[in-house]
Amino acid sequence: MLALEGLMMNRPLMISHIIQHAAMNHGKREIVTRLPENHQIHRYGYADAHARSQKLANMLTRDMKIKEGDRVSTIAWNSHRHFELYYAVSGVGAVINTVNPRLSPQHIIWILNHSQSKAVFFDSTFAPLIDGIAEHCKTVKNWVVMGGGELRGATKTQTDAYEDMIAGHKASYDWPDFDENAAAGLCYTSGTTGDPKGVLYSHRSTVLHALASTSSDVIGVGASGVLLPVVPMFHVNAWGIPYAAAMTGAKLVMPGARLDGEGLHELIESEQVSYVAGVPTVWLGLLQYLKQTGKRIDSVDRVLIGGSALPEALLRAYEDEYGVRMQQGWGMTEMSPLGTVNVPLPKHAGISREEEIKVKLKQGRLVFGVEMRIVDDEGNVLPRDGESSGHVQVRGPWIASAYYRGAGDESFTDDGWFKTGDVAHLDEDGFMTITDRSKDVIKTGGEWISSIDLENAAMGHKDVALAAVIGRAHPKWQERPLLIVQLREGAKPDAQSILDYLSGQVAKWWVPDAVEFIDAMPIGATGKVLKTKLREIYKDFKFPDA
Ligand code: ADP
């Protein structure tokens, strides 16, 4: 019993409220898409997007019989149709499961079976992938190509076409209100070991995260902004931008399948983009293009860069040569994803450029809604002194409390915190600096590689007695895998034969960039290879082509 209950309306936080607000108040503000199927430019306003989302909602519930709680998946680029799916699927009470097409077909099949997805919406560029996985996904009743009927021939799999399917439906749908804690989205993240883990967002977490991100010290988006999320909609909801943009009436620019420097530059210029978000690899590609062509991106005010640490050279190049403000953010799938964003404080006014660079290379400062503590191996909380490094733990209303149909919950503490697997220190102003990672994964160009899967594959080679994979710095991909091998008695070191062998076992981009041979693998007390020791031994290692 409450001593005295507040007398305010208890309106639930619903994702459908966001699109209704955008349609009513920013109806003509544009969503511009470079269409994935033909690279042509498509443009319409939030009111059109809302109308088509309602047609889609009618189609989902009437034709496909999608019910509350059902999972509907996408394998798709950033586009206006993907945007419509975000709102329609969650709006009818179902769950949108955005699948990363860069995962191996085996992982994608695993995810679609684990989520028990009823339908998959995909871009025609992924037709060969769909043909390879469809027969293994038993719960999927509908495969829908995102475009017109002419795209149906792209797959051998029996498919429907998005435009044909929504065409006959009414552009009005009564979005229901329900419990704001209902599931709305499902995004899988690569685990350290074995299978991907599902993070199940709710309406409440999604709306609160979007609200927080619109603050001027976070993404800081408003009606006059023009946002280009290069970060894919299959990566933690494009960091929430499709929601934040609609909430504020910012113009949204969707790059479709063209994420190369030239493609991005063209869109930035033609749409006068003011704010861009993506991983470092994307910014490196664009920078190379700008340097080669002498072109500029003068409309861009700020860049949100995250997913991996912001390289200093990149920061200097964009800020000093192109007048763009680089803003580093840190977060993760389990955090919706925003945790920290690097925005200076009043006390930083007037500091020297070199001091400023030091500040900007930190992962950022805590966003309201995210609480953080740094703990040592025994779980003792360390001081916020900007020096004491330890394990990062977080809690908050947009942070996962468990994994969807997850077996182990070793990622969560008994007192309600999530263990991020990052190692960092925190200072008295809430600036966090990552110093290491305790999770055994490698992040390359914004995508995860499971070191354990690679090690298991390498152990299958006849000459390999023990294999370990660690991530080492790489100028283009931030990190690439280095394979360390202890050979069997009598075997001769032959790196190429091991790499050739791996090429047949794992995705091409997973194959390590180099192999190093070690006489005796360092082994810890519990019989496991000591990765920390290996990182120390190979700390100065440089990839040959880097
Ligand atoms: P995202 O799509 O935001 O990259 P993931 O869940 O795939 O989310 O990855 C989250 C992990 O990426 C973090 O736990 C951290 O290890 C790494 N990461 C994210 N942002 C940064 C950053 N700014 N600096 C260093 N590492 C980062």
XYZ file of C-alpha atoms and ligand atoms in Angstrom:
573
model
C 0.000 0.000 0.000
C 1.225 3.461 -0.874
C 1.161 6.103 1.824
C -0.200 8.553 -0.724
C -0.714 7.625 -4.362
C 0.113 10.180 -7.033
C -2.815 11.385 -9.088
C -1.406 11.267 -12.590
C -2.686 9.308 -15.558
C -1.197 5.901 -15.986
C -0.896 5.970 -19.779
C 1.278 3.084 -20.928
C 4.437 3.849 -22.919
C 3.602 2.371 -26.331
C 5.729 2.321 -29.479
C 2.610 3.029 -31.548
C 2.282 6.380 -29.751
C 5.561 7.456 -31.332
C 4.457 6.932 -34.920
C 1.038 8.465 -34.234
C 2.727 11.539 -32.809
C 5.055 11.788 -35.810
C 2.226 11.385 -38.306
C 0.040 14.000 -36.630
C 2.682 16.586 -35.867
C 5.435 16.005 -38.408
C 3.389 14.355 -41.137
C 5.303 15.853 -44.041
C 8.769 15.533 -42.519
C 10.560 13.072 -44.747
C 11.943 9.588 -44.532
C 14.306 9.184 -47.475
C 15.481 5.720 -48.511
C 17.995 4.462 -50.971
C 16.006 1.404 -51.963
C 17.929 -1.815 -51.309
C 16.486 -3.504 -54.422
C 17.541 -0.935 -57.041
C 19.419 1.873 -55.236
C 16.834 4.455 -56.332
C 15.708 7.164 -53.953
C 12.306 6.838 -52.330
C 10.839 9.617 -50.211
C 7.668 10.145 -48.243
C 6.562 11.688 -44.933
C 5.817 10.336 -41.468
C 2.090 10.498 -42.270
C 2.628 8.188 -45.275
C 4.778 5.894 -43.157
C 2.014 5.730 -40.579
C -0.636 5.019 -43.223
C 1.407 2.191 -44.687
C 2.237 0.814 -41.212
C -1.503 0.571 -40.627
C -2.009 -1.326 -43.890
C 0.798 -3.616 -42.806
C -0.792 -4.069 -39.375
C -4.043 -5.104 -41.024
C -2.198 -7.507 -43.298
C -0.212 -9.021 -40.403
C -3.236 -9.638 -38.214
C -5.773 -10.588 -40.890
C -3.818 -12.428 -43.590
C -0.914 -13.778 -41.598
C -2.883 -14.241 -38.375
C -0.087 -12.724 -36.324
C -1.104 -12.568 -32.668
C 0.169 -10.735 -29.617
C 3.553 -12.075 -28.572
C 4.258 -13.766 -31.946
C 7.713 -13.213 -33.375
C 8.103 -11.732 -36.860
C 11.643 -11.529 -38.238
C 13.452 -9.264 -40.661
C 16.643 -9.835 -42.632
C 16.913 -6.388 -44.098
C 18.806 -3.149 -44.665
C 17.770 0.235 -43.360
C 14.755 1.305 -45.402
C 11.301 2.819 -45.127
C 9.752 -0.670 -45.282
C 11.910 -1.847 -42.403
C 10.756 1.273 -40.536
C 7.109 0.356 -41.238
C 7.765 -3.148 -39.911
C 9.277 -1.741 -36.703
C 6.051 0.112 -35.957
C 3.474 -2.306 -37.360
C 4.827 -5.494 -35.784
C 5.296 -3.987 -32.319
C 2.146 -1.913 -32.732
C -0.118 -4.954 -33.078
C 1.490 -6.472 -29.974
C 3.833 -8.839 -31.781
C 7.636 -8.850 -31.505
C 9.986 -7.724 -34.230
C 13.065 -9.917 -34.405
C 15.755 -8.199 -36.458
C 18.268 -10.769 -37.706
C 21.830 -9.864 -38.672
C 22.384 -11.117 -42.244
C 26.146 -11.132 -41.696
C 25.885 -14.105 -39.339
C 26.570 -17.555 -40.738
C 23.523 -19.344 -42.230
C 23.759 -21.854 -39.355
C 23.427 -19.081 -36.784
C 20.537 -17.496 -38.674
C 18.707 -20.823 -38.821
C 19.385 -21.274 -35.112
C 17.953 -17.833 -34.323
C 14.809 -18.273 -36.425
C 14.154 -21.621 -34.763
C 14.929 -20.319 -31.299
C 12.636 -17.321 -31.747
C 10.016 -19.592 -33.356
C 9.453 -16.904 -35.886
C 6.162 -16.980 -37.811
C 7.235 -14.875 -40.780
C 10.426 -13.481 -42.275
C 10.564 -10.205 -44.220
C 13.743 -9.896 -46.289
C 15.400 -7.696 -48.875
C 15.849 -9.247 -52.295
C 19.644 -8.878 -51.974
C 19.450 -11.707 -49.434
C 17.607 -14.101 -51.757
C 20.467 -16.681 -51.945
C 20.683 -16.684 -48.147
C 16.928 -17.252 -47.866
C 17.079 -20.179 -50.314
C 19.821 -21.732 -48.212
C 17.980 -21.519 -44.887
C 14.229 -21.674 -45.624
C 13.770 -25.445 -45.450
C 15.426 -25.545 -42.017
C 13.095 -22.994 -40.431
C 10.030 -25.005 -39.584
C 8.003 -22.387 -37.736
C 8.188 -19.780 -40.533
C 4.934 -19.750 -42.487
C 5.554 -16.712 -44.693
C 8.659 -15.510 -46.495
C 8.064 -11.980 -47.728
C 10.355 -10.141 -50.112
C 10.409 -6.423 -49.311
C 9.303 -4.827 -52.559
C 6.942 -5.351 -55.467
C 5.757 -8.584 -57.084
C 8.551 -8.457 -59.677
C 11.001 -9.426 -56.904
C 9.283 -12.713 -56.159
C 11.401 -14.498 -58.731
C 14.568 -13.647 -56.795
C 14.200 -16.739 -54.614
C 13.436 -20.370 -55.355
C 11.626 -20.388 -52.015
C 7.908 -19.710 -52.220
C 7.615 -16.032 -51.300
C 5.074 -13.252 -51.101
C 5.776 -9.642 -52.045
C 5.393 -6.879 -49.477
C 3.730 -4.353 -51.766
C 1.210 -6.863 -53.128
C 0.371 -8.061 -49.651
C -0.413 -4.686 -48.144
C -2.029 -3.192 -51.256
C -5.616 -4.230 -50.571
C -5.644 -3.285 -46.901
C -7.141 -0.251 -45.193
C -4.803 2.512 -44.099
C -6.401 2.694 -40.684
C -5.793 0.473 -37.713
C -6.763 0.950 -34.116
C -3.436 0.550 -32.342
C -4.257 -1.195 -29.073
C -2.925 -0.028 -25.725
C -1.650 -2.833 -23.516
C 0.828 -3.365 -20.715
C 3.949 -1.345 -21.471
C 6.068 -4.227 -20.218
C 4.926 -6.394 -23.139
C 7.726 -7.551 -25.448
C 8.230 -5.425 -28.567
C 11.564 -6.368 -30.135
C 14.048 -9.216 -30.087
C 17.676 -8.855 -31.052
C 20.242 -11.639 -30.785
C 23.809 -10.970 -29.816
C 26.767 -13.278 -30.316
C 27.778 -15.086 -27.190
C 31.249 -15.900 -25.958
C 30.357 -19.547 -26.162
C 28.104 -21.289 -28.571
C 24.681 -20.001 -29.341
C 23.499 -16.403 -29.795
C 21.576 -14.853 -26.919
C 18.222 -13.133 -27.339
C 17.593 -9.700 -25.840
C 13.888 -9.016 -25.555
C 13.006 -5.318 -25.485
C 9.687 -4.067 -24.143
C 7.540 -1.114 -25.215
C 8.519 0.624 -22.012
C 12.257 0.088 -22.451
C 12.133 1.174 -26.096
C 10.188 4.376 -25.446
C 12.276 5.347 -22.410
C 15.510 4.689 -24.294
C 14.338 6.808 -27.229
C 13.251 9.611 -24.902
C 16.612 9.613 -23.154
C 18.500 9.592 -26.434
C 16.819 12.771 -27.658
C 18.395 14.772 -24.837
C 20.988 17.296 -25.992
C 23.702 15.524 -24.043
C 22.918 12.195 -25.661
C 22.051 12.057 -29.365
C 20.424 15.440 -29.072
C 18.023 15.219 -31.959
C 15.231 17.644 -32.698
C 12.771 18.503 -35.468
C 15.412 20.371 -37.437
C 17.852 17.463 -37.440
C 18.552 15.252 -40.444
C 19.652 11.822 -39.228
C 21.455 9.158 -41.170
C 21.719 5.890 -39.238
C 24.449 3.934 -41.004
C 24.303 1.573 -38.058
C 22.000 -1.162 -39.327
C 18.468 -1.689 -38.095
C 19.566 -5.268 -37.286
C 22.115 -3.901 -34.775
C 20.224 -3.004 -31.623
C 17.482 -1.158 -33.515
C 19.974 1.114 -35.270
C 20.835 2.369 -31.776
C 17.203 3.473 -31.343
C 17.359 6.165 -34.027
C 14.202 5.102 -35.918
C 12.303 5.763 -32.685
C 14.123 8.921 -31.599
C 13.760 10.506 -35.053
C 10.023 9.882 -35.210
C 9.581 11.061 -31.639
C 11.097 14.441 -32.459
C 10.182 14.809 -36.127
C 13.751 14.716 -37.374
C 14.214 13.840 -41.025
C 15.414 10.264 -41.408
C 17.744 9.131 -44.181
C 18.034 5.376 -44.769
C 21.063 4.192 -46.734
C 19.717 0.799 -47.882
C 22.457 -1.542 -49.068
C 25.055 1.095 -50.001
C 27.333 1.750 -47.043
C 30.442 2.537 -49.087
C 32.116 5.955 -48.995
C 30.731 7.155 -52.302
C 27.183 6.003 -51.560
C 27.166 7.642 -48.143
C 28.687 10.868 -49.415
C 26.063 11.168 -52.124
C 23.227 10.818 -49.616
C 24.821 13.183 -47.100
C 25.138 15.838 -49.799
C 21.768 15.434 -51.469
C 19.796 15.258 -48.210
C 21.954 17.717 -46.252
C 22.441 15.266 -43.415
C 23.394 16.852 -40.087
C 23.933 13.821 -37.872
C 25.349 10.411 -38.745
C 25.746 7.293 -36.596
C 27.839 4.182 -37.175
C 30.865 2.035 -36.355
C 34.467 3.201 -36.989
C 34.963 1.030 -40.098
C 32.250 2.975 -41.891
C 33.916 6.302 -41.047
C 37.257 5.005 -42.280
C 35.659 4.090 -45.612
C 34.041 7.494 -45.971
C 37.245 9.275 -44.967
C 39.196 7.436 -47.642
C 36.636 8.479 -50.233
C 36.717 12.121 -49.118
C 40.508 12.177 -49.255
C 40.621 10.588 -52.708
C 38.041 12.890 -54.234
C 38.612 16.092 -52.294
C 34.905 16.164 -51.499
C 33.473 17.473 -48.246
C 30.556 16.818 -45.893
C 29.848 20.351 -44.731
C 26.240 19.720 -43.733
C 27.347 17.235 -41.053
C 27.562 18.723 -37.607
C 28.055 15.620 -35.475
C 28.942 11.988 -35.847
C 28.015 9.363 -33.260
C 30.592 6.651 -33.351
C 30.366 3.502 -31.297
C 30.471 -0.246 -31.284
C 34.271 -0.092 -31.005
C 36.678 2.454 -29.632
C 37.082 5.668 -31.613
C 40.576 5.640 -33.175
C 42.499 8.839 -32.488
C 43.549 9.345 -36.127
C 39.928 9.201 -37.200
C 38.896 11.707 -34.555
C 41.586 14.146 -35.622
C 40.924 13.749 -39.343
C 37.193 14.459 -39.149
C 37.407 17.216 -36.573
C 40.473 19.029 -37.895
C 40.030 18.592 -41.639
C 36.250 18.382 -42.034
C 34.932 20.378 -39.087
C 32.731 17.544 -37.874
C 32.268 16.923 -34.146
C 33.004 13.301 -33.294
C 31.031 11.897 -30.410
C 31.936 8.528 -29.007
C 29.229 6.326 -27.516
C 29.372 3.039 -25.704
C 26.660 0.502 -25.227
C 25.568 -2.956 -26.151
C 22.660 -5.014 -27.399
C 21.684 -5.844 -23.819
C 21.487 -2.084 -23.102
C 19.208 -1.039 -25.989
C 22.164 0.051 -26.535
C 22.993 3.451 -25.027
C 25.103 3.563 -21.872
C 27.530 6.450 -22.233
C 27.980 9.261 -24.736
C 30.960 11.553 -24.883
C 29.692 15.091 -24.430
C 31.971 17.622 -22.676
C 31.149 19.302 -19.375
C 31.379 23.010 -18.521
C 34.669 22.294 -16.791
C 36.178 21.314 -20.146
C 35.657 24.763 -21.623
C 38.989 26.318 -22.469
C 41.128 23.192 -22.141
C 43.890 22.683 -24.708
C 43.222 20.732 -27.879
C 45.457 17.880 -26.717
C 43.592 17.675 -23.396
C 40.319 17.758 -25.265
C 41.402 14.854 -27.466
C 42.200 12.846 -24.341
C 38.685 13.470 -23.039
C 37.092 12.604 -26.376
C 38.864 9.258 -26.520
C 37.034 8.123 -23.399
C 33.951 6.017 -24.104
C 31.709 8.740 -22.724
C 29.755 9.853 -19.764
C 26.794 8.124 -18.152
C 23.356 8.795 -19.562
C 20.547 9.293 -17.053
C 18.773 5.950 -16.720
C 21.956 3.904 -16.665
C 23.643 3.190 -13.350
C 27.147 1.777 -13.441
C 29.564 0.238 -10.999
C 33.067 -1.085 -11.465
C 33.924 -4.203 -9.475
C 37.037 -6.308 -8.934
C 37.221 -10.087 -9.469
C 35.665 -10.682 -6.040
C 32.780 -8.331 -6.716
C 34.000 -5.469 -4.496
C 32.968 -2.075 -5.803
C 35.998 -0.012 -6.852
C 36.331 3.751 -6.382
C 35.301 6.157 -9.150
C 38.765 7.621 -9.371
C 39.410 7.391 -13.106
C 42.134 4.802 -12.454
C 40.797 1.674 -10.808
C 39.939 -0.690 -13.653
C 37.498 -3.502 -13.145
C 34.438 -5.247 -14.508
C 31.656 -2.966 -15.701
C 28.207 -3.729 -14.313
C 25.077 -1.775 -15.166
C 21.386 -1.582 -14.357
C 18.484 0.484 -15.574
C 15.054 0.417 -17.229
C 16.437 -0.340 -20.722
C 18.915 -2.998 -19.653
C 18.164 -6.713 -20.032
C 17.193 -8.591 -16.874
C 17.589 -12.034 -18.501
C 18.083 -13.595 -21.936
C 15.087 -14.743 -23.948
C 14.632 -18.474 -23.382
C 18.185 -18.358 -22.104
C 19.719 -21.232 -20.218
C 22.436 -19.695 -18.107
C 22.165 -16.373 -16.425
C 25.783 -16.059 -15.385
C 25.628 -12.585 -16.952
C 23.458 -11.280 -14.123
C 24.411 -10.717 -10.498
C 22.281 -11.826 -7.563
C 21.651 -8.207 -6.613
C 20.233 -7.215 -10.000
C 23.113 -5.918 -12.129
C 24.131 -6.946 -15.630
C 27.746 -7.956 -16.241
C 28.805 -6.267 -19.469
C 32.034 -8.209 -20.027
C 33.863 -4.924 -20.503
C 36.689 -3.808 -18.255
C 36.962 -0.090 -17.581
C 37.476 2.679 -15.075
C 35.039 5.390 -14.177
C 35.765 8.895 -12.942
C 33.918 11.224 -10.618
C 32.093 12.916 -13.528
C 30.784 9.598 -14.853
C 33.251 9.348 -17.743
C 34.042 5.732 -18.471
C 37.218 4.522 -20.178
C 37.388 0.967 -21.486
C 40.700 -0.725 -20.804
C 39.998 -4.349 -21.736
C 37.315 -6.925 -22.380
C 36.747 -10.010 -20.267
C 34.329 -11.676 -22.704
C 36.083 -13.986 -25.100
C 34.992 -12.505 -28.395
C 36.590 -10.447 -31.120
C 34.908 -7.450 -32.665
C 35.843 -6.734 -36.242
C 34.231 -3.964 -38.252
C 31.343 -3.881 -35.798
C 30.635 -7.621 -35.987
C 31.458 -10.349 -33.485
C 33.595 -13.407 -33.996
C 33.407 -16.122 -31.371
C 36.978 -17.078 -30.519
C 35.790 -20.353 -29.063
C 34.042 -21.436 -32.265
C 37.219 -20.621 -34.192
C 39.391 -22.527 -31.733
C 37.154 -25.572 -31.939
C 37.317 -25.458 -35.717
C 41.122 -25.110 -35.712
C 41.499 -28.080 -33.348
C 40.026 -30.226 -36.118
C 43.193 -29.775 -38.198
C 45.445 -32.835 -38.053
C 48.551 -30.900 -36.956
C 46.944 -28.822 -34.218
C 47.259 -29.941 -30.601
C 45.946 -26.744 -28.988
C 44.520 -23.603 -30.557
C 43.693 -20.218 -29.091
C 42.362 -17.108 -30.782
C 42.816 -13.568 -29.523
C 41.878 -10.239 -31.054
C 44.701 -7.861 -32.022
C 44.455 -4.273 -33.155
C 43.938 -3.650 -36.864
C 43.896 -0.220 -38.525
C 40.905 -0.921 -40.773
C 38.809 -3.415 -38.798
C 39.724 -2.236 -35.238
C 40.383 -5.876 -34.349
C 41.183 -9.037 -36.262
C 41.650 -12.599 -35.003
C 45.140 -13.986 -34.469
C 45.333 -17.769 -34.228
C 47.925 -19.213 -31.878
C 48.751 -22.876 -32.336
C 50.632 -25.464 -30.374
C 51.469 -28.225 -32.846
C 51.191 -31.969 -32.333
C 54.435 -33.860 -31.747
C 56.339 -34.121 -34.984
C 54.067 -31.820 -37.003
C 55.684 -29.074 -39.093
C 54.404 -25.499 -38.876
C 52.304 -24.836 -41.974
C 50.119 -21.776 -41.398
C 48.556 -21.824 -44.853
C 47.306 -25.372 -44.525
C 45.563 -24.462 -41.248
C 43.994 -21.332 -42.752
C 42.847 -23.265 -45.834
C 41.297 -25.829 -43.555
C 39.450 -23.116 -41.596
C 38.121 -21.529 -44.799
C 35.988 -24.589 -45.287
C 34.626 -24.473 -41.741
C 33.745 -20.875 -40.910
C 32.542 -17.723 -42.659
C 35.259 -16.173 -44.844
C 35.537 -13.034 -42.711
C 36.118 -15.171 -39.616
C 39.341 -16.734 -40.954
C 42.235 -15.392 -38.843
C 44.624 -12.957 -40.495
C 47.705 -14.706 -39.159
C 48.890 -17.832 -37.357
C 51.605 -17.841 -34.718
C 53.153 -21.036 -33.400
C 53.930 -21.445 -29.719
C 55.937 -24.231 -28.082
C 53.764 -24.536 -25.013
C 50.389 -22.865 -24.557
C 50.105 -21.075 -21.181
C 47.576 -23.057 -19.136
C 45.824 -21.838 -15.972
C 44.922 -23.659 -12.787
C 41.601 -24.889 -14.129
C 43.227 -26.338 -17.226
C 42.112 -23.538 -19.551
C 44.332 -21.587 -21.906
C 45.266 -18.282 -20.278
C 44.112 -15.646 -22.752
C 45.398 -12.828 -20.569
C 48.873 -14.325 -20.765
C 48.578 -14.721 -24.543
C 47.492 -11.102 -24.938
C 50.566 -10.119 -22.978
C 52.915 -12.287 -25.079
C 51.491 -10.949 -28.351
C 50.899 -7.389 -27.222
C 53.218 -5.959 -29.883
C 52.031 -8.268 -32.630
C 51.231 -6.534 -35.941
C 49.341 -8.156 -38.788
C 51.554 -8.490 -41.867
C 49.342 -6.458 -44.239
C 48.329 -3.853 -41.660
P 26.692 -2.512 -30.630
O 25.783 -2.857 -31.747
O 26.342 -1.246 -29.927
O 28.121 -2.573 -31.039
P 27.070 -5.071 -29.301
O 26.227 -5.681 -28.258
O 27.242 -5.767 -30.597
O 26.466 -3.627 -29.501
O 28.529 -4.790 -28.729
C 28.741 -4.206 -27.485
C 30.210 -4.259 -27.120
O 30.981 -3.520 -28.085
C 30.542 -3.616 -25.810
O 30.318 -4.465 -24.726
C 32.014 -3.273 -26.001
O 32.843 -4.403 -25.780
C 32.083 -2.917 -27.463
N 31.937 -1.453 -27.622
C 30.826 -0.747 -27.918
N 31.085 0.565 -27.990
C 32.396 0.725 -27.712
C 33.276 1.855 -27.605
N 32.861 3.105 -27.825
N 34.575 1.612 -27.284
C 35.017 0.360 -27.066
N 34.244 -0.735 -27.164
C 32.940 -0.566 -27.470
